[in-house]
Structure formats: structure tokens, C-alpha cells
Amino acid sequence: MISDTLYLEAERSGITVICGADLPKTKSVSIEFPDGEQYIGIDDSAMRTRAEERVHLAHELGHCVTGAMYNLYCPIFTRQRCERIADAYAIKKLVNEEKLTRVIEKRCGDISIWELSEYFDVTENFMRKAVEYYFNK
């Protein structure tokens, strides 16, 4: 899935994506207003790679599509839960479990995280989360 597909998914879901937002610390953010309007801000100038942009966009889509939103004043456990939900959504979008299993089996388990991250066009940290998510359920 390329980033364009993620942008189209946001559009179909009625989520406005604003590229060029100035978010140097977080690189991305999702917001839902009381009227239900949802926005995703992406600081594309802060993204080092296309994979990083894909991961951030999928994660923020996860917040919006699943309703896993929180505010800065939420207890830490609520924030952690919302982050886990958004991560799970992004993982399912970007790393197909069956394909991941086939790739690992084909290489008899002799494949590195960076090779998997290149194969799926995601960051290495995200790939670690995906492997943990699927194989440490």
C-alpha cells in the first residue's frame, strides 16, 4: 500500500489531511473537534523517508478511524490504550500477517528487521512493533 492509498482512505473517511503542518517534535497529529470533524496534520518536511510518512499517516488514521482519541489531560493509561489501538490499526494496514509469515518462512527465519522494513516499506521501529504484535499476541 502506498502513501497515496492512505491519503485516499482518509479522504473517503471524511478526514482532512493537512500536509506541511509545522510539527517538528511529533511529525504528525490527529484531532477530532466536538462536531465530529477530524483532521490529520503531517509535517512532511520532518519526514526523512517515505516509509516514515506512511507509518505516521497510518497511525494517525488509526486514531481517527477507530475513535481512539485522547487529550493532553487524559490519564496515562487512556493515552497508552489509544496509542496501542492506533498502532494495531497501522500494523494491520501496512504489514499483512500472512505475507509477513511467508517471507519469514521462505528465509527460514534468517531475515533481519531492516530487510523486513524495506520489504514492507515501513520504518525499522514500526517493523519491530509489527513483529511483536503478530508473534507475541
PDB file of C-alpha atoms in Angstrom:
ATOM      1  CA  MET A   1       0.000   0.000   0.000  1.00  0.00           C
ATOM      2  CA  ILE A   2       1.500   3.315  -0.988  1.00  0.00           C
ATOM      3  CA  SER A   3       1.011   6.561   0.862  1.00  0.00           C
ATOM      4  CA  ASP A   4      -1.376   7.775  -1.846  1.00  0.00           C
ATOM      5  CA  THR A   5      -3.731   4.953  -0.897  1.00  0.00           C
ATOM      6  CA  LEU A   6      -3.640   6.097   2.714  1.00  0.00           C
ATOM      7  CA  TYR A   7      -4.428   9.660   1.667  1.00  0.00           C
ATOM      8  CA  LEU A   8      -7.368   8.360  -0.400  1.00  0.00           C
ATOM      9  CA  GLU A   9      -8.598   6.353   2.568  1.00  0.00           C
ATOM     10  CA  ALA A  10      -8.528   9.484   4.709  1.00  0.00           C
ATOM     11  CA  GLU A  11     -10.466  11.387   2.058  1.00  0.00           C
ATOM     12  CA  ARG A  12     -13.080   8.608   1.745  1.00  0.00           C
ATOM     13  CA  SER A  13     -13.451   8.617   5.530  1.00  0.00           C
ATOM     14  CA  GLY A  14     -14.045  12.375   5.574  1.00  0.00           C
ATOM     15  CA  ILE A  15     -10.740  13.074   7.314  1.00  0.00           C
ATOM     16  CA  THR A  16      -8.890  16.176   6.152  1.00  0.00           C
ATOM     17  CA  VAL A  17      -5.131  15.701   5.892  1.00  0.00           C
ATOM     18  CA  ILE A  18      -3.046  18.849   6.115  1.00  0.00           C
ATOM     19  CA  CYS A  19       0.455  18.372   4.751  1.00  0.00           C
ATOM     20  CA  GLY A  20       3.089  20.920   5.614  1.00  0.00           C
ATOM     21  CA  ALA A  21       1.930  21.339   9.196  1.00  0.00           C
ATOM     22  CA  ASP A  22       4.715  22.587  11.469  1.00  0.00           C
ATOM     23  CA  LEU A  23       5.132  19.646  13.861  1.00  0.00           C
ATOM     24  CA  PRO A  24       8.874  19.210  14.378  1.00  0.00           C
ATOM     25  CA  LYS A  25       8.541  17.277  17.657  1.00  0.00           C
ATOM     26  CA  THR A  26       5.714  14.863  16.814  1.00  0.00           C
ATOM     27  CA  LYS A  27       5.812  14.985  12.983  1.00  0.00           C
ATOM     28  CA  SER A  28       2.090  14.170  12.898  1.00  0.00           C
ATOM     29  CA  VAL A  29      -1.084  14.676  14.900  1.00  0.00           C
ATOM     30  CA  SER A  30      -4.767  13.773  14.689  1.00  0.00           C
ATOM     31  CA  ILE A  31      -7.553  15.951  16.030  1.00  0.00           C
ATOM     32  CA  GLU A  32     -11.290  15.478  16.354  1.00  0.00           C
ATOM     33  CA  PHE A  33     -13.452  18.517  17.001  1.00  0.00           C
ATOM     34  CA  PRO A  34     -16.684  18.382  19.035  1.00  0.00           C
ATOM     35  CA  ASP A  35     -18.731  18.493  15.806  1.00  0.00           C
ATOM     36  CA  GLY A  36     -17.047  15.249  14.697  1.00  0.00           C
ATOM     37  CA  GLU A  37     -14.740  16.760  12.076  1.00  0.00           C
ATOM     38  CA  GLN A  38     -11.368  15.034  12.014  1.00  0.00           C
ATOM     39  CA  TYR A  39      -8.035  16.349  10.829  1.00  0.00           C
ATOM     40  CA  ILE A  40      -4.586  14.859  10.462  1.00  0.00           C
ATOM     41  CA  GLY A  41      -1.557  17.131  10.380  1.00  0.00           C
ATOM     42  CA  ILE A  42       1.570  15.797   8.681  1.00  0.00           C
ATOM     43  CA  ASP A  43       4.897  17.626   8.810  1.00  0.00           C
ATOM     44  CA  ASP A  44       6.210  16.184   5.574  1.00  0.00           C
ATOM     45  CA  SER A  45       9.344  18.312   5.786  1.00  0.00           C
ATOM     46  CA  ALA A  46      10.261  16.485   9.023  1.00  0.00           C
ATOM     47  CA  MET A  47       9.856  13.051   7.442  1.00  0.00           C
ATOM     48  CA  ARG A  48      13.180  11.539   6.416  1.00  0.00           C
ATOM     49  CA  THR A  49      11.710   8.778   4.275  1.00  0.00           C
ATOM     50  CA  ARG A  50       8.522   7.746   2.515  1.00  0.00           C
ATOM     51  CA  ALA A  51       8.324   4.815   4.945  1.00  0.00           C
ATOM     52  CA  GLU A  52       8.274   7.219   7.883  1.00  0.00           C
ATOM     53  CA  GLU A  53       5.466   9.222   6.278  1.00  0.00           C
ATOM     54  CA  ARG A  54       3.465   6.023   5.653  1.00  0.00           C
ATOM     55  CA  VAL A  55       3.868   4.913   9.268  1.00  0.00           C
ATOM     56  CA  HIS A  56       2.842   8.301  10.681  1.00  0.00           C
ATOM     57  CA  LEU A  57      -0.147   8.640   8.372  1.00  0.00           C
ATOM     58  CA  ALA A  58      -1.379   5.086   9.050  1.00  0.00           C
ATOM     59  CA  HIS A  59      -1.002   5.634  12.807  1.00  0.00           C
ATOM     60  CA  GLU A  60      -2.962   8.907  12.738  1.00  0.00           C
ATOM     61  CA  LEU A  61      -5.621   7.279  10.544  1.00  0.00           C
ATOM     62  CA  GLY A  62      -5.808   4.609  13.227  1.00  0.00           C
ATOM     63  CA  HIS A  63      -6.690   7.229  15.819  1.00  0.00           C
ATOM     64  CA  CYS A  64      -9.397   8.731  13.612  1.00  0.00           C
ATOM     65  CA  VAL A  65     -10.969   5.584  12.152  1.00  0.00           C
ATOM     66  CA  THR A  66     -11.102   3.690  15.452  1.00  0.00           C
ATOM     67  CA  GLY A  67     -12.077   6.700  17.560  1.00  0.00           C
ATOM     68  CA  ALA A  68      -9.000   6.197  19.747  1.00  0.00           C
ATOM     69  CA  MET A  69      -8.642   9.876  20.585  1.00  0.00           C
ATOM     70  CA  TYR A  70      -7.450  11.440  23.804  1.00  0.00           C
ATOM     71  CA  ASN A  71      -6.491  14.858  25.062  1.00  0.00           C
ATOM     72  CA  LEU A  72      -3.421  16.015  26.919  1.00  0.00           C
ATOM     73  CA  TYR A  73      -5.246  15.835  30.241  1.00  0.00           C
ATOM     74  CA  CYS A  74      -6.252  12.153  29.922  1.00  0.00           C
ATOM     75  CA  PRO A  75      -4.724   9.719  32.364  1.00  0.00           C
ATOM     76  CA  ILE A  76      -1.623   7.981  31.048  1.00  0.00           C
ATOM     77  CA  PHE A  77      -3.382   4.598  30.786  1.00  0.00           C
ATOM     78  CA  THR A  78      -6.024   6.032  28.476  1.00  0.00           C
ATOM     79  CA  ARG A  79      -3.336   7.554  26.261  1.00  0.00           C
ATOM     80  CA  GLN A  80      -1.397   4.289  26.166  1.00  0.00           C
ATOM     81  CA  ARG A  81      -4.551   2.387  25.236  1.00  0.00           C
ATOM     82  CA  CYS A  82      -5.341   4.835  22.424  1.00  0.00           C
ATOM     83  CA  GLU A  83      -1.767   4.583  21.128  1.00  0.00           C
ATOM     84  CA  ARG A  84      -1.945   0.768  21.140  1.00  0.00           C
ATOM     85  CA  ILE A  85      -5.213   0.868  19.195  1.00  0.00           C
ATOM     86  CA  ALA A  86      -3.767   3.283  16.622  1.00  0.00           C
ATOM     87  CA  ASP A  87      -0.611   1.166  16.315  1.00  0.00           C
ATOM     88  CA  ALA A  88      -2.653  -2.018  15.801  1.00  0.00           C
ATOM     89  CA  TYR A  89      -4.663  -0.336  13.056  1.00  0.00           C
ATOM     90  CA  ALA A  90      -1.497   0.887  11.323  1.00  0.00           C
ATOM     91  CA  ILE A  91       0.177  -2.510  11.617  1.00  0.00           C
ATOM     92  CA  LYS A  92      -2.804  -4.257  10.021  1.00  0.00           C
ATOM     93  CA  LYS A  93      -2.830  -1.659   7.221  1.00  0.00           C
ATOM     94  CA  LEU A  94       0.855  -1.754   6.387  1.00  0.00           C
ATOM     95  CA  VAL A  95       2.092  -5.244   7.317  1.00  0.00           C
ATOM     96  CA  ASN A  96      -0.069  -8.170   6.247  1.00  0.00           C
ATOM     97  CA  GLU A  97       0.339 -11.023   8.753  1.00  0.00           C
ATOM     98  CA  GLU A  98       0.170 -13.799   6.150  1.00  0.00           C
ATOM     99  CA  LYS A  99       2.691 -12.092   3.900  1.00  0.00           C
ATOM    100  CA  LEU A 100       4.999 -11.470   6.862  1.00  0.00           C
ATOM    101  CA  THR A 101       4.801 -15.130   7.876  1.00  0.00           C
ATOM    102  CA  ARG A 102       5.512 -16.287   4.301  1.00  0.00           C
ATOM    103  CA  VAL A 103       8.549 -14.008   3.977  1.00  0.00           C
ATOM    104  CA  ILE A 104       9.981 -15.229   7.280  1.00  0.00           C
ATOM    105  CA  GLU A 105       9.303 -18.892   6.461  1.00  0.00           C
ATOM    106  CA  LYS A 106      10.777 -18.527   2.965  1.00  0.00           C
ATOM    107  CA  ARG A 107      14.020 -17.298   4.529  1.00  0.00           C
ATOM    108  CA  CYS A 108      13.807 -19.956   7.283  1.00  0.00           C
ATOM    109  CA  GLY A 109      13.694 -17.193   9.848  1.00  0.00           C
ATOM    110  CA  ASP A 110      17.019 -15.795   8.633  1.00  0.00           C
ATOM    111  CA  ILE A 111      15.871 -12.265   7.853  1.00  0.00           C
ATOM    112  CA  SER A 112      16.655  -9.053   9.678  1.00  0.00           C
ATOM    113  CA  ILE A 113      14.287  -6.330  10.836  1.00  0.00           C
ATOM    114  CA  TRP A 114      15.796  -3.869   8.364  1.00  0.00           C
ATOM    115  CA  GLU A 115      15.185  -6.290   5.479  1.00  0.00           C
ATOM    116  CA  LEU A 116      11.588  -6.740   6.573  1.00  0.00           C
ATOM    117  CA  SER A 117      11.139  -2.992   6.975  1.00  0.00           C
ATOM    118  CA  GLU A 118      12.436  -2.435   3.433  1.00  0.00           C
ATOM    119  CA  TYR A 119      10.188  -5.163   2.075  1.00  0.00           C
ATOM    120  CA  PHE A 120       7.071  -3.649   3.671  1.00  0.00           C
ATOM    121  CA  ASP A 121       8.224  -0.019   3.179  1.00  0.00           C
ATOM    122  CA  VAL A 122       7.967   0.868   6.863  1.00  0.00           C
ATOM    123  CA  THR A 123      10.463   2.042   9.462  1.00  0.00           C
ATOM    124  CA  GLU A 124      12.544  -0.426  11.452  1.00  0.00           C
ATOM    125  CA  ASN A 125      10.919   0.618  14.758  1.00  0.00           C
ATOM    126  CA  PHE A 126       7.485   0.086  13.244  1.00  0.00           C
ATOM    127  CA  MET A 127       8.539  -3.310  11.885  1.00  0.00           C
ATOM    128  CA  ARG A 128       9.655  -4.328  15.376  1.00  0.00           C
ATOM    129  CA  LYS A 129       6.207  -3.363  16.683  1.00  0.00           C
ATOM    130  CA  ALA A 130       4.555  -5.367  13.895  1.00  0.00           C
ATOM    131  CA  VAL A 131       6.618  -8.491  14.588  1.00  0.00           C
ATOM    132  CA  GLU A 132       5.891  -8.189  18.305  1.00  0.00           C
ATOM    133  CA  TYR A 133       2.200  -7.590  17.627  1.00  0.00           C
ATOM    134  CA  TYR A 134       1.784 -10.636  15.398  1.00  0.00           C
ATOM    135  CA  PHE A 135       4.101 -13.089  17.113  1.00  0.00           C
ATOM    136  CA  ASN A 136       3.739 -12.157  20.783  1.00  0.00           C
ATOM    137  CA  LYS A 137      -0.056 -12.000  20.980  1.00  0.00           C
TER     138      LYS A 137
END
